[in-house]
Short mmCIF file of C-alpha atoms and ligand atoms in Angstrom, two decimals:
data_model
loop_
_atom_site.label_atom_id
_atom_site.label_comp_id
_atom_site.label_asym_id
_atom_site.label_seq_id
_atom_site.Cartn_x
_atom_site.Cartn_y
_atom_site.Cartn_z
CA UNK A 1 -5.06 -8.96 -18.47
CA UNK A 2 -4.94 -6.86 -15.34
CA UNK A 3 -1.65 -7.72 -14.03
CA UNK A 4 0.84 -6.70 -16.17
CA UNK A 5 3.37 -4.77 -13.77
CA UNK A 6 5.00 -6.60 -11.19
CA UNK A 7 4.56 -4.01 -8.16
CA UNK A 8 1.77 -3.92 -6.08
CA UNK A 9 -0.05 -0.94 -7.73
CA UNK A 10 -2.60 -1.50 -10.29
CA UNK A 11 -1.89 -0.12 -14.10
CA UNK A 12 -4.75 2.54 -15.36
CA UNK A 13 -5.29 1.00 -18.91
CA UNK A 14 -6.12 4.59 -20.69
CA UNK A 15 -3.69 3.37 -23.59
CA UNK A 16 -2.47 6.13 -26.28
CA UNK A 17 -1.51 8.76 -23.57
CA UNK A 18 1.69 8.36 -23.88
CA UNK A 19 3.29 12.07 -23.57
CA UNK A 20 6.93 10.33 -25.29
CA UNK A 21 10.48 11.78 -24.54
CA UNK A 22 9.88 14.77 -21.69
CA UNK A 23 11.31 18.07 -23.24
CA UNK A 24 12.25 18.91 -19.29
CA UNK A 25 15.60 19.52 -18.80
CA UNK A 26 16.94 17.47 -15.55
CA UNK A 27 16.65 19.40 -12.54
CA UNK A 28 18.09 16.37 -10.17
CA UNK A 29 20.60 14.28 -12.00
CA UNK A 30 21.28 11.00 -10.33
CA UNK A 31 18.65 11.70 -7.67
CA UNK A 32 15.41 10.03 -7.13
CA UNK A 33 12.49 12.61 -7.21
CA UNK A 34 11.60 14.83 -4.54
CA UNK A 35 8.11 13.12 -2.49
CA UNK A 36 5.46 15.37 -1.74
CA UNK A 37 2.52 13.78 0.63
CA UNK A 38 -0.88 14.94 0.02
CA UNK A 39 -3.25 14.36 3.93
CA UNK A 40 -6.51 15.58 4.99
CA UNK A 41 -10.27 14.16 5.64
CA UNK A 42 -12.48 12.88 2.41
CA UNK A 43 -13.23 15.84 0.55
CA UNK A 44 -11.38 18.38 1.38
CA UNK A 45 -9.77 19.48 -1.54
CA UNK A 46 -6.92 16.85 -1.88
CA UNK A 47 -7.03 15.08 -5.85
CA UNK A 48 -8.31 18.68 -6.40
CA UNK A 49 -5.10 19.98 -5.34
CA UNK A 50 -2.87 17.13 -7.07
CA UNK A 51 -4.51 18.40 -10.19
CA UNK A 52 -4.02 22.00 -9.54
CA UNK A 53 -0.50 21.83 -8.66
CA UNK A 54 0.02 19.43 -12.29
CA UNK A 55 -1.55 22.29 -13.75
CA UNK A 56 1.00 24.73 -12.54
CA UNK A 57 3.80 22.86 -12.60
CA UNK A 58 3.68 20.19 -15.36
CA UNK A 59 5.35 22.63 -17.96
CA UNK A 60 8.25 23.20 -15.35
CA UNK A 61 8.63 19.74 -13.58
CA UNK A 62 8.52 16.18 -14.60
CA UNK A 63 5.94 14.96 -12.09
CA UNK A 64 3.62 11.78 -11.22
CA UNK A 65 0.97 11.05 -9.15
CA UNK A 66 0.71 8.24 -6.73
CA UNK A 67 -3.04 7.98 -5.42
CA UNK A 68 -4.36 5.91 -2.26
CA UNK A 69 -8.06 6.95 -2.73
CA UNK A 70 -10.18 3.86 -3.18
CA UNK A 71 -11.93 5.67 -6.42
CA UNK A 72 -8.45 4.86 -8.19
CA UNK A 73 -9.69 5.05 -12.01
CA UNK A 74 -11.85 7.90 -11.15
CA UNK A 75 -9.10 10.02 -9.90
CA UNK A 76 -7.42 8.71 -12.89
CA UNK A 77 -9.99 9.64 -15.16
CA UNK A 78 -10.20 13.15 -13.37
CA UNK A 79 -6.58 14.44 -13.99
CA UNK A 80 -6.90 12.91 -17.57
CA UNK A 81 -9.83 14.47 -18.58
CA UNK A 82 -8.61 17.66 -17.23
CA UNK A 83 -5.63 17.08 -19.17
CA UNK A 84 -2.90 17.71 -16.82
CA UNK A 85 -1.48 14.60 -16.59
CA UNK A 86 -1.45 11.09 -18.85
CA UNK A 87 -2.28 8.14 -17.10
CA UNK A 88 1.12 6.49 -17.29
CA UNK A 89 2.05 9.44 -14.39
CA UNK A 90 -0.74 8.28 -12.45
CA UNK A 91 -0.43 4.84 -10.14
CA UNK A 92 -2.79 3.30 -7.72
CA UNK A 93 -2.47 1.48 -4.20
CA UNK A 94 -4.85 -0.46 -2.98
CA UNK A 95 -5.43 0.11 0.84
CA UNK A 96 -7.04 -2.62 2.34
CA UNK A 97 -9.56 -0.30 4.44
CA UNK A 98 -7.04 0.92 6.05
CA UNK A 99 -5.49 4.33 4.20
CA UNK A 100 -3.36 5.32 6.84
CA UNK A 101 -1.86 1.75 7.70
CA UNK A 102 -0.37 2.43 4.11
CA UNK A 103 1.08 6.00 4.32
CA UNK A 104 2.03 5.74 7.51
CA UNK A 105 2.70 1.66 9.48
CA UNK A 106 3.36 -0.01 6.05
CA UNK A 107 4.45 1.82 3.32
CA UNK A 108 5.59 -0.95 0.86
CA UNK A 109 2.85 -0.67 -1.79
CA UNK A 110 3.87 3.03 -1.92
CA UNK A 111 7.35 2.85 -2.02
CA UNK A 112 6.83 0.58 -4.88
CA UNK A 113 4.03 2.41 -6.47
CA UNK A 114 6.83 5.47 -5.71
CA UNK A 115 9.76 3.61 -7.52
CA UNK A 116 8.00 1.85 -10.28
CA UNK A 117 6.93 5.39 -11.35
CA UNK A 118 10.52 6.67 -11.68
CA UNK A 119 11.99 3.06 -13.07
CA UNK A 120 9.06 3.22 -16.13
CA UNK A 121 9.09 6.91 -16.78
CA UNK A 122 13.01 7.72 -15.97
CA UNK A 123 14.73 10.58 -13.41
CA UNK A 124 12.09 12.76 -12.43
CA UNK A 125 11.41 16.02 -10.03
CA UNK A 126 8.84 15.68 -7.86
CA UNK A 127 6.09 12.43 -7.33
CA UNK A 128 2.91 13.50 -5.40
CA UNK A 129 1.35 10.85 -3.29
CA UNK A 130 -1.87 11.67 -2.24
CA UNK A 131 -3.57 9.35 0.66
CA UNK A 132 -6.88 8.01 0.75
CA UNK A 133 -9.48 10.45 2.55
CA UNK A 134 -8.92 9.84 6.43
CA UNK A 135 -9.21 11.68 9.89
CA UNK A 136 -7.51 14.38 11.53
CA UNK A 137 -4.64 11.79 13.09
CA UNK A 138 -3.37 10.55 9.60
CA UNK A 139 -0.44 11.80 8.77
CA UNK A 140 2.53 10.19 6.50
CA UNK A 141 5.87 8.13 7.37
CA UNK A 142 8.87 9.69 6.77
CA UNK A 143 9.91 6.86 4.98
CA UNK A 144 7.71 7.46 2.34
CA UNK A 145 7.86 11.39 1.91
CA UNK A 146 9.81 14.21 2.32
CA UNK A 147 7.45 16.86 3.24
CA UNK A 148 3.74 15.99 3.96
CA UNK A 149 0.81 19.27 3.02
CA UNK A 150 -1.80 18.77 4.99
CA UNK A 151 -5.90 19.43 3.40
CA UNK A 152 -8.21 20.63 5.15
CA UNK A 153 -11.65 22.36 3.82
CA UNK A 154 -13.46 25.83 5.54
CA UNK A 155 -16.58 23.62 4.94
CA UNK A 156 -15.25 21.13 7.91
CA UNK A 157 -16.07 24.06 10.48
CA UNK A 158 -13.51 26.68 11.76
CA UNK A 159 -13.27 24.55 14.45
CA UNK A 160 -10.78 22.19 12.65
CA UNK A 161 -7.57 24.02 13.44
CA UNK A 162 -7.99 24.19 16.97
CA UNK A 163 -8.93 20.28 17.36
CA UNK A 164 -5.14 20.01 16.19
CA UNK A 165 -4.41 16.64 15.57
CA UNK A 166 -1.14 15.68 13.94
CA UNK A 167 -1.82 16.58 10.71
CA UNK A 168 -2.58 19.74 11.41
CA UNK A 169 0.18 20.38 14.28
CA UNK A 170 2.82 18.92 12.30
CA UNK A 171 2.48 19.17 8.38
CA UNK A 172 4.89 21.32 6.36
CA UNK A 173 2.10 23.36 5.08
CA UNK A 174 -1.15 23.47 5.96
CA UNK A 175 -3.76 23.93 3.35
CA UNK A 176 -7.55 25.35 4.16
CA UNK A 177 -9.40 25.02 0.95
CA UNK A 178 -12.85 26.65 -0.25
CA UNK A 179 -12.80 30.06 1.60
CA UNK A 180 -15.23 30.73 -1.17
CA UNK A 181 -17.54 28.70 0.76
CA UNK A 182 -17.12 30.59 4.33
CA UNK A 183 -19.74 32.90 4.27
CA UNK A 184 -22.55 29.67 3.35
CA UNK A 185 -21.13 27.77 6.23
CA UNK A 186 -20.45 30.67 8.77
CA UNK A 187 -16.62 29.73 9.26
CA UNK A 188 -14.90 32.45 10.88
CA UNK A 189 -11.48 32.81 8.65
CA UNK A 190 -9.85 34.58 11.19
CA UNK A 191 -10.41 32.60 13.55
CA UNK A 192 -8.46 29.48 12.14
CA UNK A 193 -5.88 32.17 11.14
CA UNK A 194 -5.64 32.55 14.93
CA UNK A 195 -5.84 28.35 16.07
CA UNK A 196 -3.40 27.16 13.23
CA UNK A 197 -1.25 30.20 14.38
CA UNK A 198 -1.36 28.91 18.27
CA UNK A 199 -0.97 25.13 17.14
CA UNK A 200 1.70 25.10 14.06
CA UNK A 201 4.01 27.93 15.73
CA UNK A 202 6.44 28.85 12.79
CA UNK A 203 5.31 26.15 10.11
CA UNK A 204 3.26 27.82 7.14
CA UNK A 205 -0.79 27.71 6.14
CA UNK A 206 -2.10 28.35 3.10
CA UNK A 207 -5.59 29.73 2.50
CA UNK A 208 -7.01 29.23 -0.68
CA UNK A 209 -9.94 28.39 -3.06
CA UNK A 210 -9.02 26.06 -6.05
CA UNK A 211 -12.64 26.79 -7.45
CA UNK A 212 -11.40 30.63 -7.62
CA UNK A 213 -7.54 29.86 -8.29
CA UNK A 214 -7.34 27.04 -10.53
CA UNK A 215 -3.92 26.97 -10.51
CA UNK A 216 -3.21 26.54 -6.40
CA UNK A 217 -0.63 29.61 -7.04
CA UNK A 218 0.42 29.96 -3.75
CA UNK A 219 1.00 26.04 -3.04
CA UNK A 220 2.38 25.98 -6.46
CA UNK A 221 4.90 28.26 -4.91
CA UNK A 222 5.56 26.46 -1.46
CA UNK A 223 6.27 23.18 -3.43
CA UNK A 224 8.31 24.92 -6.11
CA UNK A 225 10.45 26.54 -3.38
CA UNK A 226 10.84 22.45 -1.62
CA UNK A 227 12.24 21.28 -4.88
CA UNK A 228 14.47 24.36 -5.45
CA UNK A 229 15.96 24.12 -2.17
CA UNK A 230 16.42 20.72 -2.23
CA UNK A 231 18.27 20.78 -5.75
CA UNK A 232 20.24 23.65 -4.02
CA UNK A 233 21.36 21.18 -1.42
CA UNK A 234 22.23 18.51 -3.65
CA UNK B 1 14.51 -33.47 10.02
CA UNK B 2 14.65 -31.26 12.93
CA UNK B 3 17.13 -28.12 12.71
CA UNK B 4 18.00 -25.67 16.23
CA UNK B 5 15.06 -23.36 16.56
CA UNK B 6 16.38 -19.81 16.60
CA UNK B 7 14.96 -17.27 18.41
CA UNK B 8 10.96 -17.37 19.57
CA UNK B 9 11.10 -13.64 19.99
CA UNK B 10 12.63 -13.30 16.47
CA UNK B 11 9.86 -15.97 15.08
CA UNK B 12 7.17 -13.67 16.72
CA UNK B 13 9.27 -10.16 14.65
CA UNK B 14 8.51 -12.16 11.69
CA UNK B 15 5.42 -13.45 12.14
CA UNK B 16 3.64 -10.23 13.44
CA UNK B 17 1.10 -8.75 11.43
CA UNK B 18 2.50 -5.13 12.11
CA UNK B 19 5.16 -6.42 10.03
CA UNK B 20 5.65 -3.16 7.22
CA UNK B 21 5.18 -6.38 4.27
CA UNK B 22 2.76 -5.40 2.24
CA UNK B 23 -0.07 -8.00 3.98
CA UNK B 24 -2.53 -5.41 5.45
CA UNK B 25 -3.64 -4.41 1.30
CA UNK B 26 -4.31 -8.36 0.72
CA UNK B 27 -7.51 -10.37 1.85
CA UNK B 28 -6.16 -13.46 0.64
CA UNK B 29 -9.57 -13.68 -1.60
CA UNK B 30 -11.75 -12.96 1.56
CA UNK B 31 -12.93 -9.65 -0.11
CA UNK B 32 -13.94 -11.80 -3.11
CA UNK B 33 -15.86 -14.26 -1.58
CA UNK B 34 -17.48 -11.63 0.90
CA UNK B 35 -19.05 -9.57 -2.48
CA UNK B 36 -20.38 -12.98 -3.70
CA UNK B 37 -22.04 -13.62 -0.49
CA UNK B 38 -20.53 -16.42 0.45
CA UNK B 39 -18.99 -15.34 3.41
CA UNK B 40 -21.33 -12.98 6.13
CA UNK B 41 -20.94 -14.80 9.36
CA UNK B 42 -18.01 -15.68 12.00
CA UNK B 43 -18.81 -19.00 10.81
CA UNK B 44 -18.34 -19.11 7.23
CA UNK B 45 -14.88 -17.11 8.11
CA UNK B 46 -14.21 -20.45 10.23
CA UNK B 47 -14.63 -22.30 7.25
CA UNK B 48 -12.65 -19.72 4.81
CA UNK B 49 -9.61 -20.63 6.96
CA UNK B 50 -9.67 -24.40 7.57
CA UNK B 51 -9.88 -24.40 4.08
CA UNK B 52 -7.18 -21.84 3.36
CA UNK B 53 -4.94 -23.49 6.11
CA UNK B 54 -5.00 -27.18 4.95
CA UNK B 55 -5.03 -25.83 0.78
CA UNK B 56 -2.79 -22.70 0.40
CA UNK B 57 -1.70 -22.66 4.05
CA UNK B 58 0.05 -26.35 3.78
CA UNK B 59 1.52 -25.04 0.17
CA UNK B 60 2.76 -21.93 1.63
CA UNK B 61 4.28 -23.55 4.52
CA UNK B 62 6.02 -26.55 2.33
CA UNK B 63 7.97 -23.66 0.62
CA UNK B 64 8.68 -21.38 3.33
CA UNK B 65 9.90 -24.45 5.28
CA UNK B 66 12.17 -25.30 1.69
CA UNK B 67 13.25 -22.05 1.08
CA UNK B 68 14.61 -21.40 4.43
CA UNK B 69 15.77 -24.99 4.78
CA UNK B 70 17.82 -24.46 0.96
CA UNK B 71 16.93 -27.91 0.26
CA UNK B 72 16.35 -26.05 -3.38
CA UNK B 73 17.49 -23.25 -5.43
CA UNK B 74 15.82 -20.50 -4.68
CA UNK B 75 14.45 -19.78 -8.25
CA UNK B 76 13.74 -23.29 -8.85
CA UNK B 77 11.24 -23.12 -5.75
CA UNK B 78 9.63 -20.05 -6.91
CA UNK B 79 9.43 -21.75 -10.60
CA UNK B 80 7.39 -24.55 -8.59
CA UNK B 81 5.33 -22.19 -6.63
CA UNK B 82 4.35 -19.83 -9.85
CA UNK B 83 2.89 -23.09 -11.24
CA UNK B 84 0.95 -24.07 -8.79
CA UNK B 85 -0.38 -20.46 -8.76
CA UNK B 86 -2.88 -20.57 -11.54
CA UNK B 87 -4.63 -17.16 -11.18
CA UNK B 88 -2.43 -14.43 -12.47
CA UNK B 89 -4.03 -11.67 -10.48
CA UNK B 90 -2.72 -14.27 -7.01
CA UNK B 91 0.51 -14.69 -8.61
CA UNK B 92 0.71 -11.03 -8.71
CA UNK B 93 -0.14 -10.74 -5.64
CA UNK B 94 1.94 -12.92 -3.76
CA UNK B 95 5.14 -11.45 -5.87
CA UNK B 96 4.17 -8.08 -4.69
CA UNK B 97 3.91 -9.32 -1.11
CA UNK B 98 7.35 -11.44 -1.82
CA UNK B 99 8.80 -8.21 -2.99
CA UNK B 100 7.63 -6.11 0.30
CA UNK B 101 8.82 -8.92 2.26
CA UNK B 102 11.94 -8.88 0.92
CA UNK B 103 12.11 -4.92 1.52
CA UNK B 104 11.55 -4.88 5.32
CA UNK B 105 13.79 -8.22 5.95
CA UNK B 106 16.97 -6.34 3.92
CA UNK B 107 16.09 -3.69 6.78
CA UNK B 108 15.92 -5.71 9.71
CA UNK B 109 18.53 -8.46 9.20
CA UNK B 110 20.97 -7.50 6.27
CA UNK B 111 21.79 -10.81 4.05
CA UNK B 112 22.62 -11.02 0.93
CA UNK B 113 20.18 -13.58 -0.32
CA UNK B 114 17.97 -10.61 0.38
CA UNK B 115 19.71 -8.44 -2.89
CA UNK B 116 17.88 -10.57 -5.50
CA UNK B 117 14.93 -10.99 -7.87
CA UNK B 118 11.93 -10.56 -5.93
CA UNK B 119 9.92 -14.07 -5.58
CA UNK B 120 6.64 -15.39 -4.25
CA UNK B 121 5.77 -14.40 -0.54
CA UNK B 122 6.26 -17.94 0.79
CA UNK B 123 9.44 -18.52 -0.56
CA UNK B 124 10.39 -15.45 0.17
CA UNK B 125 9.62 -15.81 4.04
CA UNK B 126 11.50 -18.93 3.96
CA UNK B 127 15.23 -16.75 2.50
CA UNK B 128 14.11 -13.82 5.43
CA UNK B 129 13.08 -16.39 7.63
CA UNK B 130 17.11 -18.00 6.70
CA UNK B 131 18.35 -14.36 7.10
CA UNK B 132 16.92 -13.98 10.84
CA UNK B 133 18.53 -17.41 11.90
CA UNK B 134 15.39 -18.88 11.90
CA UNK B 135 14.99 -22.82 11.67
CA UNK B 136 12.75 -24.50 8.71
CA UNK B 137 10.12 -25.41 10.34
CA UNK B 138 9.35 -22.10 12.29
CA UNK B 139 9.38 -20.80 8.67
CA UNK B 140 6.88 -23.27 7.65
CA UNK B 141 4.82 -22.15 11.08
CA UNK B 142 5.03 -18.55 10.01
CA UNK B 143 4.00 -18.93 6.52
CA UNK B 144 0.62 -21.24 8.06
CA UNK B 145 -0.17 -18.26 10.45
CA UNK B 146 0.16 -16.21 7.55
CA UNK B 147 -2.38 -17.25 5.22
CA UNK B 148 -4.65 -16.85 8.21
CA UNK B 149 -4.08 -14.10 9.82
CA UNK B 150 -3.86 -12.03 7.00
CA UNK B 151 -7.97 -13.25 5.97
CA UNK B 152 -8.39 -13.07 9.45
CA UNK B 153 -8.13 -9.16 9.28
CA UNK B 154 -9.39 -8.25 6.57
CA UNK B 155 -13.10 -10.21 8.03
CA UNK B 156 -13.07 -7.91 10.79
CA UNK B 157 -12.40 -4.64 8.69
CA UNK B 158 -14.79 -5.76 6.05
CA UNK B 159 -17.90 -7.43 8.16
CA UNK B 160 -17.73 -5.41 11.19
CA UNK B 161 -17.14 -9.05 13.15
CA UNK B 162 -16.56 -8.96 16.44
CA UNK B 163 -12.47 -9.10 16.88
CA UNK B 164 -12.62 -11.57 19.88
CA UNK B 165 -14.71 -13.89 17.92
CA UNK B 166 -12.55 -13.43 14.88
CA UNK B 167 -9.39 -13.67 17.86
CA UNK B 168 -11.60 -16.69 18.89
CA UNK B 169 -11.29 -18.25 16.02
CA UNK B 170 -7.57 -17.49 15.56
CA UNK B 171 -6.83 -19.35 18.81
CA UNK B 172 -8.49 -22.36 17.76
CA UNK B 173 -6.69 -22.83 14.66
CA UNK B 174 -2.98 -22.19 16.27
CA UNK B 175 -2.58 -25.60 16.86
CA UNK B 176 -3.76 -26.52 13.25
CA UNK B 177 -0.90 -24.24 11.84
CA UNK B 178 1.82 -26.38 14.41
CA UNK B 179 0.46 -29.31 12.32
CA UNK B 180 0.52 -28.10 9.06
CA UNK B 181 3.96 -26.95 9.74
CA UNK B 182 4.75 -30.19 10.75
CA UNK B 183 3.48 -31.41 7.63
CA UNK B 184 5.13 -29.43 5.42
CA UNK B 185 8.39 -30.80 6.93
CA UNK B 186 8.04 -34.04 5.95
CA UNK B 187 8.16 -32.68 2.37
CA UNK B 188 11.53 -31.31 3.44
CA UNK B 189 13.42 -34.36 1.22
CA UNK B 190 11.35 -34.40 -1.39
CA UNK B 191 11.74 -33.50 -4.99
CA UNK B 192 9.98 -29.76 -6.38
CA UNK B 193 7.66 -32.35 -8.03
CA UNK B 194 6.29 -33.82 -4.80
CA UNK B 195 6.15 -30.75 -2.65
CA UNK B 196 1.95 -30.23 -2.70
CA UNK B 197 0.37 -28.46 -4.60
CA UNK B 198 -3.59 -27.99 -2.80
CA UNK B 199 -5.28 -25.81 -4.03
CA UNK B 200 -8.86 -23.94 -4.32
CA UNK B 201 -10.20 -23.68 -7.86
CA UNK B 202 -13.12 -20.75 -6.44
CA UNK B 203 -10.28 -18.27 -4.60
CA UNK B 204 -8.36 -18.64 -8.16
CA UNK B 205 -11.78 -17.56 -10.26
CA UNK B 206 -12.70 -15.20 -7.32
CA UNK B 207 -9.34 -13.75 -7.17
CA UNK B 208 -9.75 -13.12 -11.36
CA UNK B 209 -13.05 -11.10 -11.09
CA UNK B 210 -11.88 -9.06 -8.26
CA UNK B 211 -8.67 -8.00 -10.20
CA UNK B 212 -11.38 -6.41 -12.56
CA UNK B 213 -13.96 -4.71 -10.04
CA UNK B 214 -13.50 -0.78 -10.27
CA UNK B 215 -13.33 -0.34 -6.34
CA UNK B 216 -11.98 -2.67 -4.23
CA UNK B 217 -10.74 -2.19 -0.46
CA UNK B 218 -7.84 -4.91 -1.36
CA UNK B 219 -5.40 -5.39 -3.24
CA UNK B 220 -6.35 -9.38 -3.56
N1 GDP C 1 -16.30 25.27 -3.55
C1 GDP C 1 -15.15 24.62 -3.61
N2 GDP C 1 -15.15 23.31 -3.89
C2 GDP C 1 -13.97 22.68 -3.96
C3 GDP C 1 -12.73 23.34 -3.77
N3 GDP C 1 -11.73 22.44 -3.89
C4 GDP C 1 -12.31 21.25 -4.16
N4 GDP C 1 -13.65 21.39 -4.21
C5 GDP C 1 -14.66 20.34 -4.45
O1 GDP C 1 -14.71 19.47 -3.33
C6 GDP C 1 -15.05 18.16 -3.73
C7 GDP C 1 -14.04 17.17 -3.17
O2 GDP C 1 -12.76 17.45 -3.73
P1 GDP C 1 -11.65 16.33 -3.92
O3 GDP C 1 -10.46 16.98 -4.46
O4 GDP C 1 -12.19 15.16 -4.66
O5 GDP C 1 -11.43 15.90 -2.38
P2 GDP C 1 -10.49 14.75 -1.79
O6 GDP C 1 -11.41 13.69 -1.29
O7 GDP C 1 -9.78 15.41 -0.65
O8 GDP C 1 -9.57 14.28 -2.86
C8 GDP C 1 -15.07 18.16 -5.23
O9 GDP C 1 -16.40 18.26 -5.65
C9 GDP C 1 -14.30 19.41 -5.60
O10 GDP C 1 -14.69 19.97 -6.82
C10 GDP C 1 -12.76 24.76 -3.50
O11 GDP C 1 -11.76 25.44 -3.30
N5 GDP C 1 -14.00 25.34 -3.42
MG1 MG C 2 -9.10 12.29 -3.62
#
């Protein structure tokens, strides 16, 4: 049977995954988990990311994964088989063609896909939600998210920071992914050091490689530091 | 029975398709039909929705109309909607879209018929439509423009139609969902038994197989 749940998200049927009581102490008693969204055009790095940032922080943080990405089992089937996260962490919202209609104008199936995740697996820390591959202008409702990162690749052209766009003008942090790749495509790193500089005034960017830092260290960090303060706050 | 129409403007809040209620995931079985082939043209969508509109549209509109009209318990209506429902992956779908409903009316007009088990989207628009000081039968008009507009959308995003021909199309129908509203009144004083109960056997086995396929734009 495919419909077992009763949200609007569709259940990955990878069976014996379950990872059974989580050894995590609580971090936020009483408090639903901290909502990280995930933004940026197809390809750039995004379920990539999501499975980086399990990798670094699964050991630390209880953490799930909501994806919009039409590919659902795939992406599924991606952090599974890189083992950083069982499929009961992992839910899937269908998007009607439209991916950001649902992060963004109606962000039901994700606020369910959201709070079925933390009514199955109990209180946890931090639930990525990473949104289907779209363009420059999709970015996520604050009703769904309390700090958005924002993915974009060095492969895209250096030009990418100084066309702007919401995503890139407003997101917490800004991510540009494969610098490995600069020198094949000619992007100019400094130069969208400069343009992210001119359009994001004070708000952070991130340059990285996930093919040379498995890991995402340094967003590891950022989003470590969001749940920290936000615990401090509580 | 005729009740005081509340507000038009709050009819068209309701009714909008911007509406943040779960609708713009859901082809109501277009996306199924479209894969099969069945549907390619603006006028096999004209057909789609005639049929949707006097099967699931007249259905949909009985129990909007009843559940805003209280003429039932609530949970007895959905119990009479979930049976006529016989695809699983549609029953899921409509509770989901129930549930969403249920979400953005607690939002915009705070009731407390509103704090309960989630039900199926038509009934459900009929308790919102209650909550907004709507009348029954502008429920019942809602819920027919609902199982059209929603397929209505999702033709354009998946065929690349033309939007005024799809609009086109819409137009021409309006009146149709005044009638099946109308309709659906006159089942107003009748027993769960004898509110209808159309329905089309191919969107339920269409609706099955798509629950299965690997990618799908829709949720249903
Ligand atoms: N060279 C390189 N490839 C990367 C990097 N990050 C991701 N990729 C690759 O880019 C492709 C798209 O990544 P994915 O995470 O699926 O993109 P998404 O569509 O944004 O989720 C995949 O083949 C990844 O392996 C990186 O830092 N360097
Ligand atoms: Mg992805």
């Amino acid at each position: 049977m495919p419909h077992k749940d009763t949200d609007g998200t569709v259940p990955h049927g990878h069976g014996p995954m379950d990872p059974g009581p989580d050894p995590h102490a609580p971090l936020t008693e009483n408090r639903r988990a901290l909502r990280i969204g995930i933004g940026g055009p197809v390809g750039s790095g995004k379920t990539a990311l999501v499975a980086a940032l399990c990798r670094s922080l699964a050991a630390e943080l209880r953490l799930a994964v909501v994806t919009n990405d039409i590919y659902t089992t795939e992406d599924a089937d991606f952090l599974l088989r890189n083992g950083v996260l069982p499929a009961s962490h992992v839910r899937a919202v269908e998007t009607g063609c439209c991916p950001h209609t649902a992060i963004r104008d109606d962000i039901s199936a994700n606020l369910d896909a959201v709070e079925d995740l933390e009514a199955q697996l109990g209180p946890l820390d931090l639930i990525l939600v990473e949104s289907g591959g779209d363009n420059l202008t999709a970015t996520f409702s604050k009703g769904l998210i309390d700090a958005q990162i924002f993915v974009v690749d060095v492969a895209g052209g250096d030009k990418v920071p100084r066309k702007g766009g919401p995503g890139v003008t407003t997101a917490d942090l800004l991510v540009i992914n494969k610098t490995d790749l600069a020198p094949l495509v000619g992007a100019d790193l400094s130069v969208m050091d400069r343009d992210a500089r001119a359009r994001r005034g004070d708000l952070p960017t991130i340059f990285q490689s996930i093919a040379e830092d498995k890991g995402a260290s340094q967003v590891a960090a950022w989003v470590r530091a969001q749940v920290t303060s936000r615990v401090a706050v509580a | 029975m005729t009740t005081a129409a509340g507000s038009l403007a709050t009819l068209l809040v309701l009714a909008d398709g911007r509406l943040p209620a779960g609708g713009h995931a859901h082809s109501s079985g277009l996306e199924a039909q479209v894969s099969a082939g069945r549907i390619r043209h603006l006028a096999d969508v004209d057909a789609f929705l005639r049929g949707r509109l006097a099967t699931g549209g007249l259905v949909a509109s009985a129990f909007a109309g009843a559940g805003c009209a209280r003429t039932h318990a609530i949970e007895d209506l959905d119990f009479a909607f979930e049976v006529r429902t016989p695809s699983p992956a549609l029953r899921h779908a409509s509770r989901a879209q129930g549930k969403a409903l249920f979400r953005a009316g607690r939002a915009m007009w705070p009731a407390p018929a509103l704090h309960r088990p989630d039900v199926h989207q038509p009934v459900a628009l009929g308790v919102v439509a209650a909550a907004a000081g709507l009348a029954p039968e502008q429920a019942a008009v809602a819920a027919a423009w609902h199982t059209i507009s929603g397929p209505a959308s999702a033709a354009v995003r998946l065929l690349g139609l033309d939007p005024y021909g799809v609009h086109a199309l819409l137009a021409r129908l309006a009146p149709d969902c005044d009638t099946i509203a109308t309709k659906a009144m006159t089942y107003l004083e009748k027993s769960l038994d004898d509110l209808p109960a159309d329905g089309a056997p191919l969107l339920d086995i269409g609706a099955e197989h798509h629950a299965t396929w690997e990618v799908r734009l829709f949720a249903s």
